[in-house]
Coordinates of C-alpha atoms in Angstrom, one line a residue:
Chain A
M1 CA 0.0 0.2 0.0
S2 CA 1.1 3.3 -0.8
T3 CA 0.3 6.9 -1.2
P4 CA -0.7 8.2 -4.3
T5 CA 2.0 10.7 -5.1
K6 CA 1.5 13.9 -7.3
E7 CA 2.1 12.6 -10.6
A8 CA 3.4 15.4 -13.6
A9 CA 0.7 16.5 -15.6
E10 CA 0.1 14.8 -18.8
P11 CA 1.7 15.9 -22.1
A12 CA 0.2 17.4 -24.4
S13 CA -0.5 15.1 -27.6
K14 CA 2.3 16.1 -30.0
I15 CA -0.1 14.4 -33.1
D16 CA -3.5 16.5 -33.9
M17 CA -6.1 13.7 -32.5
K18 CA -8.9 14.8 -34.7
E19 CA -12.3 14.8 -33.1
S20 CA -14.4 11.8 -34.3
G21 CA -17.7 12.3 -33.9
G22 CA -20.3 10.0 -33.1
G23 CA -19.6 6.3 -34.5
G24 CA -16.8 7.7 -36.9
E25 CA -13.3 5.9 -38.0
V26 CA -10.8 6.2 -34.8
P27 CA -8.1 8.3 -36.0
S28 CA -4.8 6.7 -36.8
F29 CA -1.4 7.8 -37.5
E30 CA 1.5 6.5 -38.7
I31 CA 4.8 5.7 -37.0
T32 CA 8.1 4.7 -37.6
L33 CA 9.6 2.0 -35.6
Q34 CA 13.0 1.2 -34.9
V35 CA 14.2 -1.9 -32.7
R36 CA 18.0 -2.5 -32.2
R37 CA 18.0 -6.4 -32.6
Y38 CA 20.4 -9.0 -31.2
D39 CA 20.1 -12.4 -31.9
P40 CA 24.0 -14.5 -31.4
E41 CA 22.5 -17.6 -33.0
F42 CA 23.0 -15.7 -36.3
S43 CA 25.2 -12.8 -35.8
D44 CA 27.2 -11.6 -33.3
E45 CA 26.5 -7.6 -34.7
A46 CA 23.6 -5.9 -33.1
R47 CA 21.5 -4.2 -36.2
W48 CA 18.4 -1.9 -36.2
D49 CA 15.7 -3.2 -37.8
E50 CA 12.6 -0.6 -38.8
W51 CA 8.7 -0.9 -39.4
Q52 CA 6.2 1.2 -40.8
L53 CA 3.1 0.9 -38.6
T54 CA -0.4 2.5 -38.3
M55 CA -1.3 3.0 -34.8
Y56 CA -3.8 4.8 -32.9
G57 CA -4.7 7.2 -29.4
T58 CA -4.3 4.8 -27.3
D59 CA -1.6 2.6 -28.0
R60 CA 1.4 2.6 -26.2
V61 CA 5.0 1.7 -27.3
L62 CA 4.3 -2.1 -26.0
D63 CA 1.6 -2.0 -28.7
A64 CA 3.7 -1.4 -31.4
L65 CA 6.1 -4.3 -30.2
H66 CA 3.2 -6.8 -30.2
K67 CA 1.9 -5.4 -33.4
V68 CA 5.4 -6.3 -35.0
K69 CA 5.8 -9.7 -33.1
W70 CA 2.0 -10.6 -33.7
N71 CA 1.7 -10.0 -37.6
I72 CA 5.0 -9.5 -39.0
D73 CA 8.0 -10.6 -37.2
G74 CA 7.4 -13.2 -34.8
S75 CA 11.3 -13.6 -34.1
L76 CA 11.0 -10.2 -32.2
T77 CA 12.1 -10.5 -28.9
F78 CA 10.9 -8.6 -25.6
R79 CA 9.7 -9.0 -22.0
R80 CA 6.5 -8.1 -20.9
S81 CA 3.8 -9.4 -18.3
C82 CA 1.1 -7.5 -16.8
A83 CA 1.8 -5.1 -19.5
H84 CA 0.3 -2.3 -17.3
G85 CA 3.1 -0.9 -15.5
V86 CA 3.1 -2.8 -12.2
C87 CA 5.2 -5.9 -12.9
G88 CA 8.2 -3.8 -14.2
S89 CA 9.0 -6.6 -17.3
D90 CA 9.1 -4.2 -20.1
A91 CA 11.8 -1.6 -19.1
M92 CA 13.7 -1.0 -22.3
R93 CA 15.4 2.6 -23.8
I94 CA 12.9 4.5 -25.7
N95 CA 14.3 7.7 -28.0
G96 CA 17.5 6.9 -25.5
R97 CA 16.2 7.3 -22.3
N98 CA 14.7 4.1 -19.6
R99 CA 11.2 3.9 -19.9
L100 CA 8.7 1.1 -19.4
A101 CA 7.5 0.3 -22.7
C102 CA 3.5 -0.3 -21.4
K103 CA 3.3 3.5 -20.0
V104 CA 4.5 5.6 -22.9
L105 CA 1.9 6.4 -25.2
L106 CA 3.1 6.7 -28.9
K107 CA 1.1 10.2 -29.1
D108 CA 3.1 11.5 -26.4
L109 CA 6.7 10.8 -28.8
D110 CA 7.4 12.9 -31.7
T111 CA 6.1 10.3 -34.4
S112 CA 8.3 12.4 -37.1
K113 CA 11.1 11.0 -36.3
P114 CA 11.4 7.3 -35.9
I115 CA 10.9 5.9 -32.5
M116 CA 13.9 4.1 -31.6
V117 CA 14.0 1.3 -28.6
E118 CA 17.0 -0.9 -27.6
P119 CA 17.4 -2.8 -24.4
I120 CA 18.5 -1.3 -21.0
K121 CA 22.4 -0.3 -21.2
G122 CA 25.1 -2.1 -18.5
L123 CA 23.2 -5.9 -18.3
P124 CA 24.3 -8.8 -21.1
V125 CA 21.9 -8.5 -23.9
E126 CA 20.6 -12.6 -24.5
K127 CA 18.5 -11.5 -27.6
D128 CA 16.9 -8.5 -29.0
L129 CA 15.2 -6.5 -25.9
I130 CA 16.1 -9.3 -23.0
V131 CA 19.0 -8.9 -20.7
D132 CA 20.4 -10.7 -18.2
M133 CA 19.5 -10.1 -14.8
E134 CA 21.1 -11.6 -13.0
P135 CA 23.9 -9.3 -11.8
F136 CA 20.9 -6.6 -10.9
F137 CA 18.6 -9.7 -8.8
Q138 CA 22.4 -10.3 -7.0
S139 CA 23.0 -6.8 -5.9
Y140 CA 19.5 -6.8 -4.6
R141 CA 19.8 -10.1 -2.4
E142 CA 23.0 -8.6 -0.8
I143 CA 21.5 -5.8 1.0
M144 CA 18.8 -8.4 2.6
P145 CA 15.2 -7.4 1.2
F146 CA 13.2 -8.8 3.9
M147 CA 12.0 -7.4 7.0
V148 CA 14.4 -8.4 10.1
N149 CA 13.2 -8.1 14.0
N150 CA 15.0 -9.6 16.9
S151 CA 12.0 -9.1 19.2
P152 CA 9.5 -11.8 20.1
A153 CA 6.5 -12.0 17.6
P154 CA 3.7 -9.9 18.9
T155 CA 0.0 -11.9 18.7
A156 CA -1.1 -9.0 16.4
E157 CA 0.9 -6.7 13.9
R158 CA 3.7 -4.7 14.6
L159 CA 2.0 -1.5 15.0
Q160 CA 3.6 1.8 13.5
S161 CA 2.9 5.4 13.5
P162 CA 1.6 7.2 10.0
E163 CA 4.6 9.4 10.6
D164 CA 7.2 6.4 10.7
R165 CA 5.5 4.5 8.0
E166 CA 5.7 8.1 6.0
R167 CA 9.3 8.0 6.5
F168 CA 10.2 4.9 3.8
D169 CA 7.1 5.4 1.9
D170 CA 8.5 6.2 -1.3
T171 CA 10.8 3.3 -1.9
T172 CA 7.8 1.2 -1.3
K173 CA 6.6 1.7 -5.0
C174 CA 10.0 0.0 -6.5
I175 CA 9.1 -2.9 -9.0
L176 CA 12.6 -3.9 -9.8
C177 CA 12.4 -2.9 -13.4
A178 CA 15.8 -1.9 -13.6
A179 CA 15.0 0.9 -15.0
C180 CA 17.0 3.0 -12.3
T181 CA 20.2 0.9 -12.3
S182 CA 20.6 0.6 -16.1
S183 CA 20.2 3.9 -16.1
C184 CA 23.3 4.7 -14.1
P185 CA 26.5 5.9 -15.8
V186 CA 28.5 4.0 -12.9
F187 CA 26.9 0.7 -13.3
W188 CA 27.4 1.0 -17.4
T189 CA 31.0 1.3 -16.3
D190 CA 31.5 -1.1 -13.1
G191 CA 29.0 -3.9 -13.0
Q192 CA 30.2 -4.1 -9.6
Y193 CA 28.3 -1.4 -8.1
F194 CA 24.9 -2.1 -6.3
G195 CA 23.2 0.2 -8.4
P196 CA 20.1 2.4 -7.3
A197 CA 17.4 -0.1 -7.1
A198 CA 19.3 -2.3 -4.4
I199 CA 20.0 1.1 -2.3
V200 CA 16.4 2.0 -2.8
N201 CA 15.4 -0.8 -1.7
A202 CA 18.0 -0.9 1.5
H203 CA 16.6 2.2 1.8
R204 CA 12.9 0.9 2.7
F205 CA 14.0 -1.4 5.2
I206 CA 16.7 1.2 6.6
F207 CA 14.2 3.9 7.5
D208 CA 11.8 1.1 8.8
S209 CA 10.9 1.7 12.9
R210 CA 10.5 -2.1 12.8
D211 CA 13.4 -3.4 11.2
D212 CA 16.4 -4.5 13.0
A213 CA 19.0 -4.9 10.7
G214 CA 19.4 -1.6 9.7
D215 CA 23.3 -1.4 10.9
M216 CA 23.7 -4.3 9.1
R217 CA 22.4 -2.7 5.8
L218 CA 24.4 0.4 6.1
E219 CA 27.6 -1.9 6.8
V220 CA 26.6 -3.4 3.5
L221 CA 26.6 -0.6 1.7
N222 CA 29.5 1.5 3.0
D223 CA 31.4 0.4 0.7
K224 CA 33.8 1.2 -2.1
E225 CA 31.2 -0.4 -4.5
G226 CA 28.3 1.0 -2.2
V227 CA 26.6 4.1 -1.8
W228 CA 30.0 6.1 -2.5
R229 CA 30.0 5.2 -6.3
C230 CA 27.1 7.0 -6.9
R231 CA 27.8 10.4 -8.5
T232 CA 24.5 11.9 -8.4
T233 CA 23.7 12.3 -12.0
F234 CA 19.8 11.9 -11.2
N235 CA 19.4 9.5 -14.3
C236 CA 17.9 7.0 -12.2
T237 CA 14.8 9.5 -10.8
D238 CA 14.2 10.6 -14.5
A239 CA 14.1 7.1 -15.4
C240 CA 12.2 5.5 -12.4
P241 CA 8.3 5.1 -14.1
R242 CA 7.0 4.4 -10.3
G243 CA 8.6 8.5 -9.8
I244 CA 10.4 7.4 -6.8
E245 CA 13.0 9.9 -5.8
V246 CA 15.9 7.3 -6.0
T247 CA 18.7 10.2 -5.8
K248 CA 17.3 11.6 -2.7
A249 CA 16.9 8.1 -1.4
I250 CA 20.5 7.1 -1.8
Q251 CA 21.6 10.3 -0.4
E252 CA 19.9 9.7 2.9
V253 CA 21.1 6.5 3.2
K254 CA 25.1 8.2 2.2
R255 CA 24.0 10.2 5.0
A256 CA 22.9 7.5 7.2
V257 CA 25.9 5.8 7.3
L258 CA 27.4 9.3 8.1
T259 CA 25.8 9.8 11.0
R260 CA 26.0 6.4 12.2
S261 CA 29.8 6.5 12.2
M262 CA 29.9 9.7 14.1
Chain B
M1 CA 30.2 -10.5 -28.5
T2 CA 30.2 -7.5 -30.3
Q3 CA 28.1 -4.7 -31.0
T4 CA 28.1 -2.2 -33.2
K5 CA 27.2 1.3 -31.6
G6 CA 23.7 2.2 -30.1
T7 CA 22.4 5.4 -29.4
L8 CA 24.1 7.7 -26.9
Y9 CA 21.8 7.6 -23.6
K10 CA 20.0 10.6 -23.4
G11 CA 20.5 12.2 -19.8
S12 CA 19.4 15.7 -18.6
G13 CA 20.8 18.3 -16.8
G14 CA 22.2 16.3 -14.0
M15 CA 24.3 13.5 -16.4
W16 CA 25.8 16.5 -18.6
S17 CA 27.0 18.1 -15.2
W18 CA 28.7 15.2 -13.9
V19 CA 30.2 14.9 -17.2
G20 CA 31.3 18.3 -17.4
H21 CA 32.8 18.1 -13.8
R22 CA 34.9 15.2 -14.6
I23 CA 36.2 16.8 -17.9
T24 CA 36.9 19.8 -16.2
G25 CA 38.5 18.3 -13.5
V26 CA 40.5 15.8 -15.4
G27 CA 41.7 18.8 -17.5
I28 CA 42.5 21.2 -14.3
F29 CA 44.7 18.3 -13.2
F30 CA 46.7 18.3 -16.4
F31 CA 47.0 21.6 -15.8
L32 CA 48.4 21.8 -12.3
L33 CA 51.1 19.1 -13.5
V34 CA 52.6 21.7 -16.1
H35 CA 51.7 24.6 -13.5
V36 CA 54.1 23.0 -10.9
L37 CA 56.7 22.1 -13.2
D38 CA 56.4 25.9 -14.5
T39 CA 57.1 27.3 -11.4
S40 CA 59.6 25.0 -9.9
L41 CA 61.7 26.4 -12.9
V42 CA 62.2 29.9 -10.3
R43 CA 64.5 27.2 -8.5
V44 CA 66.7 26.4 -11.5
S45 CA 67.0 30.0 -12.1
P46 CA 64.7 33.1 -12.2
E47 CA 65.5 34.0 -15.8
A48 CA 64.3 30.4 -16.8
Y49 CA 61.3 30.9 -14.9
D50 CA 60.8 34.3 -16.9
A51 CA 61.6 32.9 -20.1
V52 CA 58.6 30.2 -19.9
I53 CA 56.1 33.1 -18.1
G54 CA 56.9 35.1 -21.2
A55 CA 56.0 32.7 -23.3
Y56 CA 52.8 32.2 -22.2
K57 CA 51.9 36.0 -23.3
N58 CA 50.8 35.1 -26.7
P59 CA 47.0 35.1 -28.4
I60 CA 46.9 30.8 -28.1
M61 CA 47.7 31.0 -24.6
I62 CA 44.9 33.7 -23.6
I63 CA 42.4 31.6 -25.1
G64 CA 44.0 28.8 -23.2
E65 CA 43.9 30.4 -20.1
I66 CA 40.0 31.5 -20.7
G67 CA 39.7 27.7 -21.3
L68 CA 41.3 27.4 -18.2
V69 CA 39.9 29.7 -16.1
G70 CA 36.3 28.5 -17.4
A71 CA 36.7 25.1 -16.4
I72 CA 37.9 26.3 -12.5
V73 CA 34.9 28.1 -12.5
F74 CA 32.3 25.5 -13.6
H75 CA 34.1 22.8 -11.5
A76 CA 34.1 25.2 -8.4
F77 CA 30.6 26.3 -8.9
N78 CA 29.3 23.1 -9.6
G79 CA 31.3 21.4 -6.7
L80 CA 29.2 23.7 -4.3
R81 CA 25.9 22.0 -5.9
I82 CA 27.0 18.9 -5.6
I83 CA 27.8 19.3 -1.6
L84 CA 24.1 21.0 -1.3
V85 CA 23.3 17.7 -2.9
D86 CA 25.1 15.5 -0.7
F87 CA 24.2 17.2 2.6
W88 CA 21.7 19.7 2.3
S89 CA 18.2 17.6 3.0
K90 CA 16.1 19.2 -0.1
G91 CA 19.5 19.4 -2.5
T92 CA 18.2 16.7 -4.8
R93 CA 14.5 18.7 -5.3
Y94 CA 16.4 21.4 -6.5
H95 CA 19.6 20.1 -8.0
K96 CA 18.1 21.3 -11.7
Q97 CA 17.3 25.1 -10.1
M98 CA 21.0 24.5 -8.5
L99 CA 22.8 23.9 -12.1
W100 CA 20.7 27.0 -13.7
A101 CA 22.5 28.7 -10.9
V102 CA 25.4 27.7 -11.8
M103 CA 25.6 28.3 -15.2
G104 CA 24.4 31.6 -14.6
L105 CA 27.6 32.8 -12.1
W106 CA 29.5 30.9 -14.7
V107 CA 28.2 33.3 -17.4
I108 CA 28.8 36.4 -15.3
V109 CA 32.3 35.8 -13.9
M110 CA 33.6 34.6 -17.2
I111 CA 32.4 38.0 -18.8
G112 CA 34.0 40.1 -16.4
F113 CA 37.3 37.7 -16.1
T114 CA 37.2 37.5 -20.2
A115 CA 36.8 41.3 -20.4
R116 CA 39.6 41.9 -18.1
H117 CA 41.6 39.3 -19.3
V118 CA 41.6 40.6 -23.2
M119 CA 42.3 44.3 -22.1
L120 CA 45.5 43.4 -20.1
F121 CA 46.6 41.6 -23.3
L122 CA 45.8 44.5 -25.8
D123 CA 47.5 46.8 -23.1
G124 CA 50.5 44.8 -23.4
W125 CA 50.2 43.7 -20.2
G126 CA 51.4 47.1 -18.2
G127 CA 52.1 46.5 -14.8
F128 CA 52.7 42.7 -15.0

């Protein structure tokens, strides 16, 4: 359960969507979709493939990928599960920035230019838009993403004041899509860096009043590959499809490491 | 696995300010290496020092010095911005505004410095 945060106002549509009166035709528009393809069974080289598609005002980038996969080229490979911005499967680089394909409406993009879709950076590409997420989840496991409480279990819930709950509310929203971690220039060049997502999930427990392992997590992150590798480029904050203030969370963990050691 | 180049990641101000900070930082480091060398020449002989410093008084070095001061001024102001992002609890929320402030201050300082520097050069370094 997380409180809804203020979302940015919906951007103005870049396409002139004609008002269709009555039962008229649903307005459509043309797009050019370019996808970065890689298939190690055929070539060690990645290449760009391009398709012209007719799409509609409610279509997202994911719908365009579906259209290609279902009607044109079944070999196009990408992950998606819920297709509604909850499961975090379809993080990819759309026009140079990490986004969830299921949350980007085509009409909000500049359709006069090709829409460019690439796999997220910094993780090994397996095929087309699918990357090996194991290094990402390994960092996640290392910060112990579970509640640790050493006191005897009460008969009912462990109570927490609304203020204490609010303290880590922002970081409960993570869906582990890796959009933040794979937008981080430090992570691209140093795969050992824990990355924003792991730190966000550590933050979620470090600042939870019911959790007793905050010190252990701070110990894990007080490492040369831990929070101190963050260079505050804010790419992660910009990439997060859940609107988590990722850099803010990392900075709070940095300050918690400092105040603890003092 | 070899891969032909994909596109560049399109970061915004935060990423490019970090790139700028890194480039100016490395640039300043190499300047300091040369600077330590030319200054230490005074221990060899004052004449050698004067000769080397005199070589700086030409138009190419003037442009180089403007570039150097530009790099230092950016690195200094952006460094203060990073300190605020690190230690001020609201710093992460205002990082973009602070970057605009850094660039505004940079323009003001560089207008002043460039004007004074070029004027001194055109005057033939009277008093230097």
